[in-house]
Coordinates of N, CA and C in Angstrom, one line a residue:
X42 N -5.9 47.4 -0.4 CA -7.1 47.0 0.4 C -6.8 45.8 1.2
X43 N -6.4 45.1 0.4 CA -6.2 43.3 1.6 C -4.9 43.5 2.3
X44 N -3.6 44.8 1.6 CA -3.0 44.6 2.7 C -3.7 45.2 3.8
X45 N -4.0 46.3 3.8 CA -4.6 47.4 5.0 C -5.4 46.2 6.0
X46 N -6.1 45.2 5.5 CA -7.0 44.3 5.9 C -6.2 43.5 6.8
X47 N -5.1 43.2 6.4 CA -4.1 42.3 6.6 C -3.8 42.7 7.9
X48 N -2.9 44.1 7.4 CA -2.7 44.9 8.6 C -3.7 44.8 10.4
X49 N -4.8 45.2 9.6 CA -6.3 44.9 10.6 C -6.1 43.8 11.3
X50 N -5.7 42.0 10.7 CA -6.0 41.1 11.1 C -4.7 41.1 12.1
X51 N -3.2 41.6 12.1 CA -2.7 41.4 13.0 C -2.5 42.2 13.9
X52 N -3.2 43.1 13.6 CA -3.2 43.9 14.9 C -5.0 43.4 16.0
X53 N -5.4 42.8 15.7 CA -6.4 41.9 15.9 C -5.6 40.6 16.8
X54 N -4.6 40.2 16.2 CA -4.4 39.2 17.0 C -3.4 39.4 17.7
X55 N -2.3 40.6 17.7 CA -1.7 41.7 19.0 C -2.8 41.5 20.2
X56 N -4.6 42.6 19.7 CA -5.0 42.6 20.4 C -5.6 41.5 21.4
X57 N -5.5 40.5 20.7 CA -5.9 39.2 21.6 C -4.6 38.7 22.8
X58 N -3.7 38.9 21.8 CA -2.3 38.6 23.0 C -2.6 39.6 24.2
X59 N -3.1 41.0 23.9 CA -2.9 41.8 24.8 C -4.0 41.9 25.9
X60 N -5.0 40.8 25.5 CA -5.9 40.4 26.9 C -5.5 39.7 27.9
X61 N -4.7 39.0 27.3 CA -4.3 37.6 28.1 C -3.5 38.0 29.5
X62 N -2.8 39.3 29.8 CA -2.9 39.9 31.3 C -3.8 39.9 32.4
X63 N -3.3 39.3 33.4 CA -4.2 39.4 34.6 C -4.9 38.1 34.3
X64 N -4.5 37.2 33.8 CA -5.2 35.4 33.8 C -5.0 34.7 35.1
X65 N -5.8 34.8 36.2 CA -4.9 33.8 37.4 C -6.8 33.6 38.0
X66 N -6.3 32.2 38.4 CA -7.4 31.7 39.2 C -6.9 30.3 40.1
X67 N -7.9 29.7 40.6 CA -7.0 29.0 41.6 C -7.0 27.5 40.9
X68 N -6.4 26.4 41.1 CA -6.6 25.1 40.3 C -6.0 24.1 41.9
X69 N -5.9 22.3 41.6 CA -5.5 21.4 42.1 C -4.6 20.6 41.8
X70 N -3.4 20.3 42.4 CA -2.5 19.3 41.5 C -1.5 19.6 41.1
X71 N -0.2 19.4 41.1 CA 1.0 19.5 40.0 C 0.6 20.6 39.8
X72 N 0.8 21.2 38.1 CA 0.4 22.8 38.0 C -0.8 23.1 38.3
X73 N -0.9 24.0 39.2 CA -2.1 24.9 38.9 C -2.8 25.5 38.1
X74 N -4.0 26.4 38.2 CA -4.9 27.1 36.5 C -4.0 28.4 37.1
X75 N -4.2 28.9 38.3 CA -3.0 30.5 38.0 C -1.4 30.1 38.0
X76 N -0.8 29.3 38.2 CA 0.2 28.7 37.6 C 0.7 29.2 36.1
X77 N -0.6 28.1 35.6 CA -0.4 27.8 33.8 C -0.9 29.4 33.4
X78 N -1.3 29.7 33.9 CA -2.2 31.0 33.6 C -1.2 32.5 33.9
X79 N -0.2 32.2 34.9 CA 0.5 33.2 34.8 C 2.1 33.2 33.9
X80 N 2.0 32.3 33.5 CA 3.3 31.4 32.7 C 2.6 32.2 31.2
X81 N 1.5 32.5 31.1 CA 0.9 32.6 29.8 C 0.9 34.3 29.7
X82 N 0.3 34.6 30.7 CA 1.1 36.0 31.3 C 2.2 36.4 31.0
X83 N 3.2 35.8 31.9 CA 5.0 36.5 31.3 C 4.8 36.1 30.1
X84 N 4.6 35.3 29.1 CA 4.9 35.5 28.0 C 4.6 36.5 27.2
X85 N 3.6 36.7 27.7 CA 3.0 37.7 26.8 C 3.5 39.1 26.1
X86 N 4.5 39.8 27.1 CA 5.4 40.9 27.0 C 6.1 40.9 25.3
X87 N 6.6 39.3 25.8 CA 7.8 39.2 24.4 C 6.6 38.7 23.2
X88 N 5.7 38.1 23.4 CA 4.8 37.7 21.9 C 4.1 39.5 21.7
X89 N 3.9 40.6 21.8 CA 3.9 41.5 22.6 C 4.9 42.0 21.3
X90 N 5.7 41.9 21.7 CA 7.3 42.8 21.1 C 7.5 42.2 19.8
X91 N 7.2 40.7 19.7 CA 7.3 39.9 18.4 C 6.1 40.4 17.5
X92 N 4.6 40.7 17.8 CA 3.9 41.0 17.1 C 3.9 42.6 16.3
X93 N 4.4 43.4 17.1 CA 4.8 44.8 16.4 C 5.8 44.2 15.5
X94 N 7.1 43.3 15.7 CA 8.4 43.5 14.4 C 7.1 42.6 13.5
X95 N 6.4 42.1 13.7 CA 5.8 41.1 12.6 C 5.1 42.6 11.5
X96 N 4.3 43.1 12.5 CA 3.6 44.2 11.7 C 4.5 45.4 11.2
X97 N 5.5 45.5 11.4 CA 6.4 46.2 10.8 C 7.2 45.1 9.5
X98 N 7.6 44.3 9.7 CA 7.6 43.5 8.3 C 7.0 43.1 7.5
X99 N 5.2 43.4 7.8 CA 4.6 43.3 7.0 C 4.2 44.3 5.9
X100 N 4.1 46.0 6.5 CA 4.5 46.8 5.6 C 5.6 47.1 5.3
X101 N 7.0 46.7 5.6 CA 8.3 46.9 4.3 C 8.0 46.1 3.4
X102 N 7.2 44.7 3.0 CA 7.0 44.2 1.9 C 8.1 43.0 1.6
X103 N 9.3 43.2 2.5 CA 10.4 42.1 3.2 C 9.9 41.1 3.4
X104 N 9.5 39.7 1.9 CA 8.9 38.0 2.8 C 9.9 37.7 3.3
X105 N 11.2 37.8 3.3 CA 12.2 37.1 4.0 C 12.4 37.5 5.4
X106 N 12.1 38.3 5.8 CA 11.5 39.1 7.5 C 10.3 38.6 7.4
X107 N 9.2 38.7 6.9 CA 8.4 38.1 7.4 C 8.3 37.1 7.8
X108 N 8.3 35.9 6.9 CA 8.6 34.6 7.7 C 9.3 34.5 8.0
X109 N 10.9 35.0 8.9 CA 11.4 34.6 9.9 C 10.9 35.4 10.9
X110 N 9.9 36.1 10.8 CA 9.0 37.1 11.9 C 8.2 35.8 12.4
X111 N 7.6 35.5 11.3 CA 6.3 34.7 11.8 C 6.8 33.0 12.4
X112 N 8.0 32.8 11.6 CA 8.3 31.2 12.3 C 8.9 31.7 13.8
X113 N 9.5 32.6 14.0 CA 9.9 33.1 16.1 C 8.8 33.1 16.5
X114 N 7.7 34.1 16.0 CA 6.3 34.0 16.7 C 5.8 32.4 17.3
X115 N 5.5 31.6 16.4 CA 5.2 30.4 16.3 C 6.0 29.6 17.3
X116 N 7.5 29.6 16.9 CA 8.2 28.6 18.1 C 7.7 29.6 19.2
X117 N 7.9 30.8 19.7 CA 7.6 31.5 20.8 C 5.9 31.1 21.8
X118 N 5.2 30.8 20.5 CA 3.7 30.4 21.3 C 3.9 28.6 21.5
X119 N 4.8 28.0 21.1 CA 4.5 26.8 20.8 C 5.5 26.5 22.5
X120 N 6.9 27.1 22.5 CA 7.4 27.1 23.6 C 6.6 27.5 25.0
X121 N 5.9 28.2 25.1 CA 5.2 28.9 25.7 C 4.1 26.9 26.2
X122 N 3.6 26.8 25.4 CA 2.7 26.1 25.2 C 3.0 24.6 26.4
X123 N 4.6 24.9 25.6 CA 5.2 23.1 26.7 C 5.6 23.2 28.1
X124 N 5.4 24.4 28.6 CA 5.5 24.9 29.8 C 4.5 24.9 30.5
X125 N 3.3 25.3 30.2 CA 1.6 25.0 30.3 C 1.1 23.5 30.6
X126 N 1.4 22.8 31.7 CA 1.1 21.6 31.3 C -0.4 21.2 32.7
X127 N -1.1 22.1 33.2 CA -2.5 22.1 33.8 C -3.2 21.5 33.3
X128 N -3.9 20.5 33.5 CA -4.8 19.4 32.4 C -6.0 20.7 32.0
X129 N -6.6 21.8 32.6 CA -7.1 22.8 32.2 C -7.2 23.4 31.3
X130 N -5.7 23.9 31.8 CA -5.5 25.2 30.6 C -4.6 24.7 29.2
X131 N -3.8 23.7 29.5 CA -3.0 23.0 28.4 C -3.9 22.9 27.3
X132 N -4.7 21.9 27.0 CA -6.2 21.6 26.1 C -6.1 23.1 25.5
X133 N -6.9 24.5 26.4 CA -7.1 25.4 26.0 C -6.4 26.4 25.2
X134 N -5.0 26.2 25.6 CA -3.9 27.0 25.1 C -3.5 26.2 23.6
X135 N -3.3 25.2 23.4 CA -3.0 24.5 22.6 C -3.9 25.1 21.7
X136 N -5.1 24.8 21.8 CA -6.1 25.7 20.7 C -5.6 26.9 20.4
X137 N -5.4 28.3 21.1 CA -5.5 29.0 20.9 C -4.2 29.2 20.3
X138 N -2.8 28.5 20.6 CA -1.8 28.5 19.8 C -1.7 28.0 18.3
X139 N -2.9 26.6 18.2 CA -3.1 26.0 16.8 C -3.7 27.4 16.0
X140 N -4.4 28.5 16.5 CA -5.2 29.2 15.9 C -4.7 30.1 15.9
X141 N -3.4 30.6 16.4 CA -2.8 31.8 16.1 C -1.9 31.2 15.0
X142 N -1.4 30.5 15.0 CA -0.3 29.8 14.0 C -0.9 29.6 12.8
X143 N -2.1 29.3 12.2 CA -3.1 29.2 11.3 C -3.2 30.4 11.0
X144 N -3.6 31.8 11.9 CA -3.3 33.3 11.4 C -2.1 33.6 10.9
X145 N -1.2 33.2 11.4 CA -0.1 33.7 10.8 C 0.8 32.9 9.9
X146 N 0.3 31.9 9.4 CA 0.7 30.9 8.1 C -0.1 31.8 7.2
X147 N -1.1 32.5 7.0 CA -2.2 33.2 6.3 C -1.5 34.2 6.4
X148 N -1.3 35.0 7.5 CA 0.0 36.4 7.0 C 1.1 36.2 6.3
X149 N 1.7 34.7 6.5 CA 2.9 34.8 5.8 C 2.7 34.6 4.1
X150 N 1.3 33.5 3.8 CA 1.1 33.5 2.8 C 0.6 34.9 2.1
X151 N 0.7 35.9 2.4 CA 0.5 37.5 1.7 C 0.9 38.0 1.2
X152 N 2.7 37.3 1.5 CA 3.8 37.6 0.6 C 3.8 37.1 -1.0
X153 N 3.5 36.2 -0.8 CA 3.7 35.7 -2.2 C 2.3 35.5 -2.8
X154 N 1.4 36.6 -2.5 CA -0.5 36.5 -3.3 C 0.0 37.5 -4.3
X155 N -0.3 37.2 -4.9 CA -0.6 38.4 -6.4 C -1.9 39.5 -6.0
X156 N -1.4 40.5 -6.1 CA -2.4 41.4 -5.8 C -3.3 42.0 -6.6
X157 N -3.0 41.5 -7.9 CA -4.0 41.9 -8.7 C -5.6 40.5 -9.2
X158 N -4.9 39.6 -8.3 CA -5.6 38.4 -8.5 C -6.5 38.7 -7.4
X159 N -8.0 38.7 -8.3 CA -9.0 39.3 -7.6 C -9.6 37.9 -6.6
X160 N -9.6 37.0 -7.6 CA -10.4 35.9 -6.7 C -9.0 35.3 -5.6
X161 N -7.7 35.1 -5.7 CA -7.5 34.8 -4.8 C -7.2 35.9 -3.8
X162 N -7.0 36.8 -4.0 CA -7.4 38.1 -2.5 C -8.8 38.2 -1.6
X163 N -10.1 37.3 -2.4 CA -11.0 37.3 -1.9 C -11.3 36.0 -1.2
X164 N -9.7 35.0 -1.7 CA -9.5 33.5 -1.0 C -9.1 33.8 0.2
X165 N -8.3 34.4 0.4 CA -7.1 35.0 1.3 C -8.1 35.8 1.9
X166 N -8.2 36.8 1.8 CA -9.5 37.6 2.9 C -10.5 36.8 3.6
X167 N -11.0 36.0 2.9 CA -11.9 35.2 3.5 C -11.4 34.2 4.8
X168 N -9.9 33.7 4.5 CA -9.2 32.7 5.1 C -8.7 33.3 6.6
X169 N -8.5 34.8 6.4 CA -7.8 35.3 7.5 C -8.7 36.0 8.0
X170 N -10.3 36.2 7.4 CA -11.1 36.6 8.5 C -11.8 35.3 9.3
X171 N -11.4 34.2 8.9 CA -12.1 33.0 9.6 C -10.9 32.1 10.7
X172 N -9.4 32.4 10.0 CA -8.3 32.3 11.1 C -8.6 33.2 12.2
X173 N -9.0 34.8 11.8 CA -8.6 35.7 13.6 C -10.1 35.2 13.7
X174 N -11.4 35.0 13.4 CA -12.4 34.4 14.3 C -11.9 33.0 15.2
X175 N -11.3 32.3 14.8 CA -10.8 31.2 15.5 C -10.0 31.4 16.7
X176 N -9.1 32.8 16.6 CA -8.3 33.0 17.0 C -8.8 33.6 18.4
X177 N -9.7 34.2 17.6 CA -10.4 35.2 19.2 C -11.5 34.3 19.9
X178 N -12.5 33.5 19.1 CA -12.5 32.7 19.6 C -11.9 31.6 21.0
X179 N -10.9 31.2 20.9 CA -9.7 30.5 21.2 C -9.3 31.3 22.1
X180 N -9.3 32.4 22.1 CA -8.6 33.2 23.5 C -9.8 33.4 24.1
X181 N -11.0 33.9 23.8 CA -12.1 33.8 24.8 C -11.8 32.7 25.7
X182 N -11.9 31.3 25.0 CA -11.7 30.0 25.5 C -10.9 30.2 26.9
X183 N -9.9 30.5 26.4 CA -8.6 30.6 27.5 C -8.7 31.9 28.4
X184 N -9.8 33.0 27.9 CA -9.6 34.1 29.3 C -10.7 33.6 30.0
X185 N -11.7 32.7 29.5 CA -12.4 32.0 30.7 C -12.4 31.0 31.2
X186 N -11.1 30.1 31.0 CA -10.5 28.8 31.9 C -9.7 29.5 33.2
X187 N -9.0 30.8 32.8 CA -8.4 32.1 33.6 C -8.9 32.3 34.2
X188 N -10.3 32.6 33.9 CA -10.7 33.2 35.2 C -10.9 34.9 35.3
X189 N -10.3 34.8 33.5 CA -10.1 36.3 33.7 C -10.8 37.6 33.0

């Protein structure tokens, strides 16, 4: 049950990467908001490609794939991030990278939950339904600094 849930939550936050297309609007200055906004765009393809191997290492049951799934993910949003530097959208991406990275410290921590431990699967469920609220949250943030 909490894997299947599990499952749910990253394909939840796939689905959030997979709005983030078509972000462009106009800005002032050094970078612009469709600038920073299309920079968040190309990335997207490969966070995109990273998030299926994630969900594929999460049902082989492989923690040693996993977390090197989930630490590329993380450098990948965080790299992404230092590229982003629109006093706009920076602020906003940052959040949304702090709150994807917080989901997926919560996926990584799945590997090593005891599954028969009722109250902590109900710790853990609770944790990673209030991580992808943050998360989607956090991308609303950013598809409306976009414009998009």
């Amino acid at each position: 049950m909490a894997i299947r849930r599990t499952t749910k939550t990253v394909l939840a936050a796939a689905a959030a990467l997979a709005l983030l297309p078509g972000l462009a609007a106009c800005g002032a200055g050094g970078q612009s908001v469709a600038d920073a906004c299309e920079l968040i765009q190309g990335g997207n393809a490969s966070l995109q490609s990273s998030m299926s191997e994630l969900s594929t290492a999460m049902t082989s049951g492989d923690t040693e794939a996993l977390s090197e799934q989930v630490s590329a993910i993380n450098d990948e949003v965080a790299a992404l991030g230092e590229k982003v530097t629109n006093e706009e959208v920076a602020p906003v991406y940052e959040k949304f990278a702090g709150a994807f990275g917080d989901l997926t410290t919560q996926i990584e921590g799945m590997g090593e939950l005891d599954m028969t431990d009722t109250e902590a699967m109900t710790k853990v469920s609770e944790d990673m339904t209030a991580a992808s609220t943050a998360l989607t949250e956090a991308e609303g943030e950013l598809r409306e600094v976009c414009g998009a």
